[in-house]
Amino acid sequence: MKDSLLGKVLIALVALLMIVPSMARAAPSEPEPDASFRGLRNGYVKTWHIYSDHNLIEGTNGILDPGDTEITSFKNWWTPASSHSQHNYSPDGGGFTYGADSDIHSGPINYATHNDPTKENFWLGRSPAEDKNVMQFYMTYSQFDNNDWKGTYEYDSTDATARAIVKQRHETRNGYALGWVTHAEEPDNSNPQTYAGFVDMDIFIHNGRGLAPAADGSVDISGFGKSYSNPQVSVSNDICSKAIDNAGCLPANKRYHPPVFDDATGTYSWGANAARMLANGYTAADLADIINSMEIEERDAASLGTSDVIWDDRRPSKIEADLVDHNGAAYVYEDAFLDDSFYHDGASDGGVIAGLAGQSDYVPDPQGGNWGDQQVIRIDISQEMLLSGDPNTCGNIEQIVFWDFGDPNHGSTTGQQVNPVPIIFNVDLNQTIAHGQIYWDDGMGGRFYFPENRIYIAQVMNMVPEPASLTLLAIGAAGLLIRRRRAAIR
């Protein structure tokens, strides 16, 4: 009996020892602004609206216009660190583990320890059971990116070359950023990685550079000052090792940075990147190697051809030629980004587009208002990317998630900076007419498909005129499926 009692005591002590460390571990913390950076702009955490291209009035046409279906909304994350650094750390204690020449995992972080190492960082979750074959999106605001790089802010370095390179790299990253993580598995590099699937995604941006910018490309943000925004790739995972920037970083902060896109030539030109390349001892051939390794690449939107995009009749040049905004002016997607990548088990993938101005002058009225005066992010996802099966022919992405980070002061009922709520879009994997198509369940028995697997991220809520009722939406969705079925029969 004594032995039995002693055994129970030992079991209880072991259980207590197992609990104590978890009790001592601090809860994830929200970050604090860095006093050495420019202050946070008004609305640094703002509401973004998700629309589908399901429109009972205009039909599916490749632009966000009145009548498109608003699905839901979410708020962005924020960090004092750069949007690049936020994406590329690991909660496994390995520090900066994003690498080159192989499929190496990334783990987005709020960087709460930036000013206080006693704080606990918050990471986007990654687990093989829940996040395998999932693509997770987040919007974020970086205080570092929003410094006045063209004005008075100086990077903390005594090296003039490093300062010049960092200024050039960050000078148009003001605003917000869109990031995504694919197949967010915990890292496992102990065994050879197994090819799991691919991503085929086009991202086009309307008014991402800001509304009515001045001659120097800036816009005035009330209470903040000049903001310079021009969407650009700030992370392209698995970029080749020549992208490591020894000259443009402090020694302890070396990073694998993508080159700067040259709008004048519509390419990653040598002229726009020569200073950095030469400082690192590289040639034009080395720059070409970096560009060829990029899984997420900016392209000249106007010159994209039929074979470059998922939807030929919705490519930017066709849109500009055929469709107009509220003023009758051509609807223009000024920026284009293509994600053509592969992912592996035991790793995660993804990228970041920074420099999104996040502006809107929309004023609603019964006729639809000036709906073209807002930033719109259009995401096209190929059907093949959403099919399951042989990874050589199927992308194997089974779910799309947008993270809602709520209010930075915990005032939101839909999420917060360290306790985000996932907005889940599923993929129809059944052998139906909608096979390989994204849909959303409204929680009330309604299922709404995204025509052409197109998702818009916008700033305008409920652009009018709206569909009369959810019933009409359901009827419209049914009509769309019937139309697709008839087209398939032909």
Tab-separated table of C-alpha atoms in Angstrom:
chain	number	residue	atom	x	y	z
A	1	MET	CA	0.000	0.000	0.000
A	2	LYS	CA	2.897	2.346	0.858
A	3	ASP	CA	4.484	1.532	-2.508
A	4	SER	CA	1.214	2.355	-4.232
A	5	LEU	CA	0.963	5.697	-2.394
A	6	LEU	CA	4.591	6.528	-3.160
A	7	GLY	CA	3.980	5.770	-6.827
A	8	LYS	CA	1.030	8.132	-6.919
A	9	VAL	CA	3.120	10.887	-5.286
A	10	LEU	CA	5.914	10.428	-7.833
A	11	ILE	CA	3.427	10.545	-10.697
A	12	ALA	CA	1.952	13.754	-9.287
A	13	LEU	CA	5.426	15.323	-8.929
A	14	VAL	CA	6.336	14.419	-12.517
A	15	ALA	CA	3.069	15.894	-13.755
A	16	LEU	CA	3.723	19.101	-11.781
A	17	LEU	CA	7.237	19.416	-13.225
A	18	MET	CA	5.768	19.040	-16.699
A	19	ILE	CA	3.236	21.800	-16.029
A	20	VAL	CA	5.546	24.353	-14.384
A	21	PRO	CA	7.606	25.226	-17.509
A	22	SER	CA	4.459	25.857	-19.523
A	23	MET	CA	3.112	28.024	-16.696
A	24	ALA	CA	6.327	30.035	-16.615
A	25	ARG	CA	6.324	30.627	-20.363
A	26	ALA	CA	4.975	34.074	-21.189
A	27	ALA	CA	1.912	34.485	-23.339
A	28	PRO	CA	2.537	35.815	-26.861
A	29	SER	CA	2.942	39.583	-26.823
A	30	GLU	CA	1.993	42.339	-29.185
A	31	PRO	CA	4.920	44.388	-30.464
A	32	GLU	CA	5.674	47.949	-29.436
A	33	PRO	CA	6.657	50.740	-31.840
A	34	ASP	CA	10.360	51.407	-32.216
A	35	ALA	CA	11.043	54.988	-31.099
A	36	SER	CA	13.976	55.254	-33.516
A	37	PHE	CA	11.670	54.670	-36.537
A	38	ARG	CA	9.058	56.981	-38.006
A	39	GLY	CA	5.860	56.753	-35.956
A	40	LEU	CA	2.939	54.561	-36.973
A	41	ARG	CA	0.641	56.110	-39.564
A	42	ASN	CA	-3.065	56.632	-38.934
A	43	GLY	CA	-4.893	53.407	-39.672
A	44	TYR	CA	-1.784	51.236	-39.495
A	45	VAL	CA	-4.202	48.443	-38.640
A	46	LYS	CA	-7.123	48.752	-41.026
A	47	THR	CA	-10.000	46.740	-42.404
A	48	TRP	CA	-9.655	44.975	-45.755
A	49	HIS	CA	-12.577	43.517	-47.689
A	50	ILE	CA	-12.661	40.257	-49.616
A	51	TYR	CA	-14.760	40.089	-52.770
A	52	SER	CA	-15.403	37.462	-55.407
A	53	ASP	CA	-15.867	38.265	-59.099
A	54	HIS	CA	-19.446	36.993	-58.929
A	55	ASN	CA	-21.478	39.864	-60.343
A	56	LEU	CA	-25.129	39.570	-61.357
A	57	ILE	CA	-24.907	42.878	-63.219
A	58	GLU	CA	-21.589	42.938	-65.072
A	59	GLY	CA	-20.692	39.258	-64.961
A	60	THR	CA	-17.232	37.873	-64.293
A	61	ASN	CA	-14.858	40.349	-65.919
A	62	GLY	CA	-11.536	40.584	-64.045
A	63	ILE	CA	-12.081	43.916	-62.257
A	64	LEU	CA	-13.701	44.814	-58.947
A	65	ASP	CA	-16.761	46.879	-59.836
A	66	PRO	CA	-20.213	47.523	-58.319
A	67	GLY	CA	-22.221	44.352	-57.948
A	68	ASP	CA	-19.296	42.063	-57.150
A	69	THR	CA	-19.975	39.939	-54.096
A	70	GLU	CA	-18.436	40.993	-50.791
A	71	ILE	CA	-17.616	37.843	-48.839
A	72	THR	CA	-16.105	39.069	-45.570
A	73	SER	CA	-13.481	41.406	-44.106
A	74	PHE	CA	-10.338	41.168	-41.999
A	75	LYS	CA	-7.679	43.352	-40.342
A	76	ASN	CA	-3.949	43.297	-40.884
A	77	TRP	CA	-0.994	42.292	-38.717
A	78	TRP	CA	1.807	44.730	-37.870
A	79	THR	CA	5.467	44.575	-36.878
A	80	PRO	CA	8.266	47.020	-36.074
A	81	ALA	CA	10.571	44.881	-38.230
A	82	SER	CA	10.624	44.825	-42.032
A	83	SER	CA	8.048	42.833	-43.969
A	84	HIS	CA	10.990	40.784	-45.253
A	85	SER	CA	12.288	39.889	-41.780
A	86	GLN	CA	8.789	39.245	-40.438
A	87	HIS	CA	8.335	36.428	-42.949
A	88	ASN	CA	11.689	34.731	-42.542
A	89	TYR	CA	12.216	33.513	-39.023
A	90	SER	CA	11.604	30.223	-37.277
A	91	PRO	CA	10.024	29.419	-33.906
A	92	ASP	CA	12.154	26.289	-33.575
A	93	GLY	CA	15.089	28.221	-32.110
A	94	GLY	CA	17.011	28.238	-35.350
A	95	GLY	CA	16.843	31.992	-35.834
A	96	PHE	CA	17.008	33.168	-39.418
A	97	THR	CA	16.528	29.870	-41.238
A	98	TYR	CA	15.240	31.094	-44.581
A	99	GLY	CA	17.862	30.005	-47.037
A	100	ALA	CA	18.817	29.546	-50.637
A	101	ASP	CA	19.069	26.873	-53.309
A	102	SER	CA	16.641	24.523	-51.542
A	103	ASP	CA	13.107	24.446	-50.166
A	104	ILE	CA	13.628	25.917	-46.715
A	105	HIS	CA	10.819	26.783	-44.335
A	106	SER	CA	9.726	30.238	-43.257
A	107	GLY	CA	7.656	31.289	-40.270
A	108	PRO	CA	6.022	34.727	-40.146
A	109	ILE	CA	6.343	36.446	-36.757
A	110	ASN	CA	5.062	39.624	-35.099
A	111	TYR	CA	8.566	40.325	-33.766
A	112	ALA	CA	7.394	41.353	-30.289
A	113	THR	CA	10.962	40.917	-29.001
A	114	HIS	CA	12.260	43.706	-31.250
A	115	ASN	CA	12.644	46.098	-28.303
A	116	ASP	CA	12.155	43.759	-25.357
A	117	PRO	CA	13.789	40.284	-25.395
A	118	THR	CA	11.637	39.216	-22.443
A	119	LYS	CA	8.545	39.368	-24.630
A	120	GLU	CA	7.157	36.275	-26.293
A	121	ASN	CA	6.780	36.436	-30.073
A	122	PHE	CA	3.626	35.376	-31.851
A	123	TRP	CA	4.040	33.061	-34.863
A	124	LEU	CA	1.636	31.987	-37.533
A	125	GLY	CA	0.835	28.367	-36.809
A	126	ARG	CA	2.468	25.539	-38.719
A	127	SER	CA	1.612	21.891	-38.205
A	128	PRO	CA	1.639	18.953	-40.634
A	129	ALA	CA	-1.836	17.873	-39.578
A	130	GLU	CA	-3.594	21.227	-39.998
A	131	ASP	CA	-1.554	23.254	-42.452
A	132	LYS	CA	-0.392	20.700	-45.004
A	133	ASN	CA	-1.553	21.649	-48.508
A	134	VAL	CA	-2.885	24.961	-47.174
A	135	MET	CA	-2.075	28.448	-48.465
A	136	GLN	CA	-2.260	31.126	-45.748
A	137	PHE	CA	-2.488	34.849	-46.577
A	138	TYR	CA	-1.934	37.826	-44.299
A	139	MET	CA	-1.779	41.600	-44.728
A	140	THR	CA	0.803	43.410	-42.619
A	141	TYR	CA	2.153	46.857	-41.784
A	142	SER	CA	5.886	47.267	-41.163
A	143	GLN	CA	7.138	50.252	-39.182
A	144	PHE	CA	10.644	49.693	-40.577
A	145	ASP	CA	9.405	49.694	-44.178
A	146	ASN	CA	7.497	52.915	-43.459
A	147	ASN	CA	10.518	54.973	-42.488
A	148	ASP	CA	11.123	58.075	-44.600
A	149	TRP	CA	13.847	56.475	-46.708
A	150	LYS	CA	13.865	59.283	-49.283
A	151	GLY	CA	13.876	61.922	-46.558
A	152	THR	CA	15.633	62.196	-43.240
A	153	TYR	CA	15.789	58.600	-42.027
A	154	GLU	CA	19.253	57.020	-42.009
A	155	TYR	CA	19.816	53.305	-41.656
A	156	ASP	CA	21.843	52.490	-38.541
A	157	SER	CA	25.179	51.839	-40.195
A	158	THR	CA	28.448	53.683	-40.493
A	159	ASP	CA	28.985	52.241	-43.953
A	160	ALA	CA	27.856	54.653	-46.683
A	161	THR	CA	27.511	51.867	-49.264
A	162	ALA	CA	25.270	49.821	-46.984
A	163	ARG	CA	23.102	52.870	-46.262
A	164	ALA	CA	22.691	53.622	-49.966
A	165	ILE	CA	21.759	50.026	-50.805
A	166	VAL	CA	19.216	49.749	-47.991
A	167	LYS	CA	17.665	53.099	-48.914
A	168	GLN	CA	17.247	51.996	-52.514
A	169	ARG	CA	15.768	48.665	-51.469
A	170	HIS	CA	13.234	50.115	-49.010
A	171	GLU	CA	12.446	53.564	-50.395
A	172	THR	CA	9.181	52.493	-52.068
A	173	ARG	CA	8.081	49.922	-49.475
A	174	ASN	CA	5.979	52.437	-47.546
A	175	GLY	CA	2.417	51.325	-46.959
A	176	TYR	CA	1.352	47.722	-46.397
A	177	ALA	CA	2.400	44.266	-47.536
A	178	LEU	CA	0.685	41.052	-48.618
A	179	GLY	CA	2.349	37.845	-47.474
A	180	TRP	CA	1.531	34.180	-47.919
A	181	VAL	CA	2.826	30.860	-46.636
A	182	THR	CA	2.299	27.647	-48.572
A	183	HIS	CA	2.233	24.165	-47.065
A	184	ALA	CA	3.134	25.523	-43.645
A	185	GLU	CA	4.706	22.434	-42.133
A	186	GLU	CA	7.142	22.359	-39.274
A	187	PRO	CA	10.682	22.010	-40.674
A	188	ASP	CA	12.125	18.569	-41.158
A	189	ASN	CA	15.415	18.628	-43.008
A	190	SER	CA	16.675	15.370	-41.494
A	191	ASN	CA	15.310	13.375	-44.425
A	192	PRO	CA	15.258	14.121	-48.140
A	193	GLN	CA	12.327	16.406	-48.861
A	194	THR	CA	9.510	14.932	-50.884
A	195	TYR	CA	7.974	16.967	-53.691
A	196	ALA	CA	4.395	17.677	-52.625
A	197	GLY	CA	2.788	20.040	-55.134
A	198	PHE	CA	2.951	23.373	-56.926
A	199	VAL	CA	1.593	26.914	-56.910
A	200	ASP	CA	0.324	28.694	-60.023
A	201	MET	CA	-0.920	32.141	-59.000
A	202	ASP	CA	-1.169	35.579	-60.636
A	203	ILE	CA	-1.449	38.752	-58.544
A	204	PHE	CA	-2.409	42.026	-60.230
A	205	ILE	CA	-2.649	45.344	-58.379
A	206	HIS	CA	-4.719	48.402	-59.248
A	207	ASN	CA	-3.728	51.762	-57.688
A	208	GLY	CA	-1.183	50.079	-55.430
A	209	ARG	CA	1.176	53.029	-55.850
A	210	GLY	CA	-1.264	55.467	-54.302
A	211	LEU	CA	-3.878	57.868	-55.578
A	212	ALA	CA	-2.690	61.040	-57.350
A	213	PRO	CA	0.992	60.800	-56.383
A	214	ALA	CA	3.232	63.845	-56.698
A	215	ALA	CA	6.006	64.083	-59.272
A	216	ASP	CA	8.414	62.350	-56.861
A	217	GLY	CA	5.983	59.446	-56.442
A	218	SER	CA	4.858	60.439	-52.956
A	219	VAL	CA	1.466	61.004	-51.422
A	220	ASP	CA	0.703	62.902	-48.223
A	221	ILE	CA	-0.784	60.809	-45.434
A	222	SER	CA	-2.556	62.919	-42.820
A	223	GLY	CA	-0.589	63.010	-39.582
A	224	PHE	CA	2.215	60.953	-41.085
A	225	GLY	CA	3.921	62.816	-43.908
A	226	LYS	CA	5.176	61.675	-47.266
A	227	SER	CA	4.607	58.050	-48.217
A	228	TYR	CA	6.327	56.450	-51.199
A	229	SER	CA	4.648	53.262	-52.365
A	230	ASN	CA	5.365	51.049	-55.340
A	231	PRO	CA	4.456	47.357	-55.006
A	232	GLN	CA	7.503	45.096	-55.174
A	233	VAL	CA	8.673	41.643	-54.132
A	234	SER	CA	10.299	41.820	-50.703
A	235	VAL	CA	10.461	38.031	-50.237
A	236	SER	CA	10.764	35.254	-52.794
A	237	ASN	CA	11.470	32.091	-50.849
A	238	ASP	CA	14.262	29.762	-51.940
A	239	ILE	CA	16.033	32.457	-53.940
A	240	CYS	CA	19.565	31.463	-54.908
A	241	SER	CA	22.539	32.019	-52.594
A	242	LYS	CA	23.872	34.905	-54.688
A	243	ALA	CA	20.997	36.998	-53.373
A	244	ILE	CA	22.591	37.227	-49.917
A	245	ASP	CA	23.426	40.871	-49.343
A	246	ASN	CA	26.777	41.152	-47.602
A	247	ALA	CA	27.194	44.821	-48.497
A	248	GLY	CA	23.666	46.070	-47.813
A	249	CYS	CA	23.295	44.756	-44.268
A	250	LEU	CA	25.012	44.905	-40.939
A	251	PRO	CA	27.188	41.765	-40.508
A	252	ALA	CA	24.747	40.156	-38.077
A	253	ASN	CA	21.736	40.819	-40.302
A	254	LYS	CA	22.621	39.369	-43.693
A	255	ARG	CA	19.567	38.504	-45.755
A	256	TYR	CA	18.674	36.942	-49.087
A	257	HIS	CA	17.061	39.934	-50.782
A	258	PRO	CA	15.401	39.973	-54.217
A	259	PRO	CA	16.667	42.596	-56.673
A	260	VAL	CA	14.871	45.893	-57.347
A	261	PHE	CA	12.380	45.993	-60.221
A	262	ASP	CA	12.939	48.756	-62.774
A	263	ASP	CA	9.608	50.260	-63.905
A	264	ALA	CA	11.294	52.159	-66.723
A	265	THR	CA	12.428	48.965	-68.457
A	266	GLY	CA	9.825	46.573	-67.026
A	267	THR	CA	12.649	44.264	-65.877
A	268	TYR	CA	15.069	43.612	-63.041
A	269	SER	CA	17.638	45.666	-64.927
A	270	TRP	CA	21.359	45.836	-64.275
A	271	GLY	CA	21.111	49.626	-63.989
A	272	ALA	CA	18.669	49.416	-61.077
A	273	ASN	CA	20.789	46.821	-59.241
A	274	ALA	CA	24.390	47.516	-60.294
A	275	ALA	CA	25.414	49.300	-57.069
A	276	ARG	CA	24.374	46.387	-54.870
A	277	MET	CA	25.709	43.700	-57.230
A	278	LEU	CA	29.116	45.346	-57.618
A	279	ALA	CA	29.393	45.972	-53.861
A	280	ASN	CA	28.852	42.254	-53.321
A	281	GLY	CA	31.329	41.291	-56.049
A	282	TYR	CA	28.741	40.066	-58.560
A	283	THR	CA	28.294	40.516	-62.298
A	284	ALA	CA	25.322	40.832	-64.633
A	285	ALA	CA	25.426	37.049	-65.076
A	286	ASP	CA	25.052	36.632	-61.303
A	287	LEU	CA	22.059	38.979	-61.307
A	288	ALA	CA	20.505	36.813	-64.027
A	289	ASP	CA	21.008	33.735	-61.820
A	290	ILE	CA	19.176	35.462	-58.965
A	291	ILE	CA	16.293	36.497	-61.211
A	292	ASN	CA	15.950	33.005	-62.682
A	293	SER	CA	15.747	31.503	-59.188
A	294	MET	CA	12.883	33.736	-58.014
A	295	GLU	CA	9.639	31.846	-57.441
A	296	ILE	CA	7.698	35.090	-57.051
A	297	GLU	CA	8.653	37.565	-59.761
A	298	GLU	CA	7.373	40.991	-60.727
A	299	ARG	CA	6.572	41.416	-64.404
A	300	ASP	CA	5.621	44.348	-66.616
A	301	ALA	CA	1.820	44.136	-66.419
A	302	ALA	CA	1.178	45.640	-69.846
A	303	SER	CA	3.457	43.214	-71.702
A	304	LEU	CA	2.171	39.925	-70.243
A	305	GLY	CA	1.217	37.536	-73.041
A	306	THR	CA	-1.229	34.677	-73.430
A	307	SER	CA	1.145	32.036	-72.090
A	308	ASP	CA	2.195	34.128	-69.089
A	309	VAL	CA	-1.123	34.255	-67.244
A	310	ILE	CA	-3.840	31.926	-66.018
A	311	TRP	CA	-6.694	33.787	-67.719
A	312	ASP	CA	-5.667	35.146	-71.116
A	313	ASP	CA	-8.833	37.201	-71.619
A	314	ARG	CA	-8.419	38.774	-68.165
A	315	ARG	CA	-4.756	39.777	-68.455
A	316	PRO	CA	-3.953	43.446	-67.680
A	317	SER	CA	-3.512	44.587	-71.298
A	318	LYS	CA	-6.916	43.124	-72.272
A	319	ILE	CA	-8.549	44.706	-69.231
A	320	GLU	CA	-7.014	48.076	-70.073
A	321	ALA	CA	-8.200	47.830	-73.685
A	322	ASP	CA	-11.738	46.642	-72.920
A	323	LEU	CA	-12.907	47.887	-69.496
A	324	VAL	CA	-13.272	51.294	-67.880
A	325	ASP	CA	-13.636	52.675	-64.368
A	326	HIS	CA	-16.343	54.960	-62.959
A	327	ASN	CA	-15.004	57.914	-64.967
A	328	GLY	CA	-14.889	56.020	-68.241
A	329	ALA	CA	-11.094	55.861	-68.119
A	330	ALA	CA	-9.267	52.612	-68.886
A	331	TYR	CA	-9.050	50.305	-65.874
A	332	VAL	CA	-5.350	49.712	-65.314
A	333	TYR	CA	-3.462	47.097	-63.325
A	334	GLU	CA	-0.119	48.840	-62.938
A	335	ASP	CA	1.676	45.957	-61.192
A	336	ALA	CA	1.817	42.219	-61.812
A	337	PHE	CA	3.387	39.379	-59.823
A	338	LEU	CA	3.534	35.724	-60.828
A	339	ASP	CA	4.073	32.854	-58.380
A	340	ASP	CA	5.262	29.758	-60.212
A	341	SER	CA	6.712	27.542	-57.498
A	342	PHE	CA	6.948	24.077	-56.009
A	343	TYR	CA	6.706	23.018	-52.391
A	344	HIS	CA	7.950	20.005	-50.445
A	345	ASP	CA	6.939	18.059	-47.364
A	346	GLY	CA	8.853	19.070	-44.260
A	347	ALA	CA	9.061	22.688	-45.391
A	348	SER	CA	7.004	25.787	-46.127
A	349	ASP	CA	7.106	28.238	-48.985
A	350	GLY	CA	5.662	31.618	-49.884
A	351	GLY	CA	6.475	35.250	-50.490
A	352	VAL	CA	5.742	38.893	-49.697
A	353	ILE	CA	4.723	41.876	-51.839
A	354	ALA	CA	5.494	45.169	-50.056
A	355	GLY	CA	4.880	48.798	-51.002
A	356	LEU	CA	1.055	48.708	-51.125
A	357	ALA	CA	-0.176	52.261	-50.583
A	358	GLY	CA	-3.482	51.220	-49.016
A	359	GLN	CA	-5.430	54.272	-50.172
A	360	SER	CA	-9.031	54.873	-51.149
A	361	ASP	CA	-10.981	57.998	-52.095
A	362	TYR	CA	-14.197	56.051	-52.564
A	363	VAL	CA	-17.385	57.968	-51.788
A	364	PRO	CA	-20.517	55.802	-52.120
A	365	ASP	CA	-23.620	56.995	-53.876
A	366	PRO	CA	-26.678	55.270	-55.433
A	367	GLN	CA	-24.894	54.954	-58.778
A	368	GLY	CA	-21.851	53.175	-57.405
A	369	GLY	CA	-19.638	56.098	-56.486
A	370	ASN	CA	-16.050	56.548	-57.595
A	371	TRP	CA	-15.361	52.832	-57.153
A	372	GLY	CA	-12.163	52.862	-59.225
A	373	ASP	CA	-10.418	55.180	-56.735
A	374	GLN	CA	-9.145	52.510	-54.415
A	375	GLN	CA	-6.342	49.996	-54.202
A	376	VAL	CA	-7.406	46.546	-55.382
A	377	ILE	CA	-5.350	43.360	-55.095
A	378	ARG	CA	-6.559	40.698	-57.502
A	379	ILE	CA	-5.467	37.099	-56.871
A	380	ASP	CA	-6.008	34.498	-59.613
A	381	ILE	CA	-5.410	30.862	-58.699
A	382	SER	CA	-5.283	28.156	-61.356
A	383	GLN	CA	-7.655	25.203	-61.218
A	384	GLU	CA	-4.714	22.812	-61.568
A	385	MET	CA	-3.207	24.225	-58.369
A	386	LEU	CA	-6.377	23.169	-56.519
A	387	LEU	CA	-6.587	19.603	-57.837
A	388	SER	CA	-5.421	16.742	-55.636
A	389	GLY	CA	-3.481	13.712	-56.777
A	390	ASP	CA	-0.192	13.275	-58.595
A	391	PRO	CA	1.954	16.294	-57.562
A	392	ASN	CA	3.401	16.425	-61.068
A	393	THR	CA	0.006	17.339	-62.492
A	394	CYS	CA	-1.903	18.536	-59.404
A	395	GLY	CA	-1.083	21.436	-57.114
A	396	ASN	CA	-2.637	19.733	-54.079
A	397	ILE	CA	-3.692	22.968	-52.350
A	398	GLU	CA	-6.881	22.033	-50.510
A	399	GLN	CA	-7.644	25.162	-48.498
A	400	ILE	CA	-7.104	28.936	-48.639
A	401	VAL	CA	-6.884	30.879	-45.352
A	402	PHE	CA	-6.903	34.628	-44.696
A	403	TRP	CA	-5.891	35.665	-41.183
A	404	ASP	CA	-7.929	38.332	-39.381
A	405	PHE	CA	-5.730	40.067	-36.811
A	406	GLY	CA	-8.424	42.311	-35.421
A	407	ASP	CA	-7.674	45.394	-33.393
A	408	PRO	CA	-4.216	46.132	-31.903
A	409	ASN	CA	-5.864	47.144	-28.634
A	410	HIS	CA	-7.873	43.936	-28.321
A	411	GLY	CA	-11.047	45.848	-29.083
A	412	SER	CA	-12.206	43.497	-31.822
A	413	THR	CA	-14.513	40.540	-31.417
A	414	THR	CA	-13.133	38.938	-34.587
A	415	GLY	CA	-9.491	38.592	-33.633
A	416	GLN	CA	-6.419	40.408	-32.366
A	417	GLN	CA	-2.720	40.738	-33.108
A	418	VAL	CA	-1.737	37.663	-31.081
A	419	ASN	CA	-4.942	35.694	-31.418
A	420	PRO	CA	-5.987	35.896	-35.070
A	421	VAL	CA	-9.076	34.278	-36.493
A	422	PRO	CA	-8.723	32.179	-39.668
A	423	ILE	CA	-11.094	32.945	-42.527
A	424	ILE	CA	-11.278	29.638	-44.356
A	425	PHE	CA	-12.082	29.130	-48.015
A	426	ASN	CA	-12.376	25.495	-48.983
A	427	VAL	CA	-11.801	23.804	-52.312
A	428	ASP	CA	-14.368	21.582	-53.997
A	429	LEU	CA	-12.468	18.310	-54.400
A	430	ASN	CA	-15.453	16.245	-55.505
A	431	GLN	CA	-15.869	15.107	-59.073
A	432	THR	CA	-18.408	17.794	-59.937
A	433	ILE	CA	-18.638	20.651	-62.390
A	434	ALA	CA	-16.977	22.810	-59.703
A	435	HIS	CA	-14.076	20.410	-59.153
A	436	GLY	CA	-10.987	22.399	-58.233
A	437	GLN	CA	-12.887	25.583	-57.370
A	438	ILE	CA	-12.702	27.779	-54.257
A	439	TYR	CA	-15.886	28.270	-52.240
A	440	TRP	CA	-17.009	29.876	-49.008
A	441	ASP	CA	-19.574	28.549	-46.534
A	442	ASP	CA	-21.543	31.389	-44.960
A	443	GLY	CA	-22.382	29.345	-41.855
A	444	MET	CA	-26.083	29.341	-42.724
A	445	GLY	CA	-26.091	26.627	-45.327
A	446	GLY	CA	-25.049	28.823	-48.227
A	447	ARG	CA	-22.068	27.912	-50.401
A	448	PHE	CA	-20.644	30.585	-52.699
A	449	TYR	CA	-18.080	29.745	-55.365
A	450	PHE	CA	-15.376	32.116	-56.577
A	451	PRO	CA	-15.723	32.343	-60.371
A	452	GLU	CA	-12.416	31.609	-62.096
A	453	ASN	CA	-10.902	31.150	-58.604
A	454	ARG	CA	-10.446	34.914	-58.343
A	455	ILE	CA	-10.201	36.729	-55.005
A	456	TYR	CA	-10.119	40.503	-54.570
A	457	ILE	CA	-8.702	42.327	-51.546
A	458	ALA	CA	-10.137	45.847	-51.478
A	459	GLN	CA	-10.725	48.765	-49.135
A	460	VAL	CA	-14.314	49.558	-50.055
A	461	MET	CA	-17.210	47.967	-48.186
A	462	ASN	CA	-20.485	47.162	-49.938
A	463	MET	CA	-20.001	48.921	-53.243
A	464	VAL	CA	-23.455	49.801	-54.571
A	465	PRO	CA	-25.599	48.740	-56.282
A	466	GLU	CA	-25.534	45.497	-54.322
A	467	PRO	CA	-27.267	42.208	-55.129
A	468	ALA	CA	-30.820	42.328	-53.782
A	469	SER	CA	-30.455	39.313	-51.497
A	470	LEU	CA	-28.455	36.209	-50.719
A	471	THR	CA	-31.164	34.311	-52.553
A	472	LEU	CA	-30.278	36.127	-55.749
A	473	LEU	CA	-26.631	35.283	-55.147
A	474	ALA	CA	-27.501	31.628	-54.778
A	475	ILE	CA	-29.540	31.758	-57.988
A	476	GLY	CA	-26.661	33.490	-59.746
A	477	ALA	CA	-24.222	30.861	-58.513
A	478	ALA	CA	-26.506	28.116	-59.754
A	479	GLY	CA	-26.736	29.860	-63.121
A	480	LEU	CA	-22.977	30.065	-63.305
A	481	LEU	CA	-22.655	26.331	-62.705
A	482	ILE	CA	-25.309	25.604	-65.324
A	483	ARG	CA	-23.489	27.821	-67.826
A	484	ARG	CA	-20.219	26.050	-67.089
A	485	ARG	CA	-21.912	22.667	-67.443
A	486	ARG	CA	-23.329	23.632	-70.849
A	487	ALA	CA	-19.936	24.876	-71.952
A	488	ALA	CA	-18.396	21.586	-70.882
A	489	ILE	CA	-21.009	19.619	-72.840
A	490	ARG	CA	-20.255	21.554	-76.002
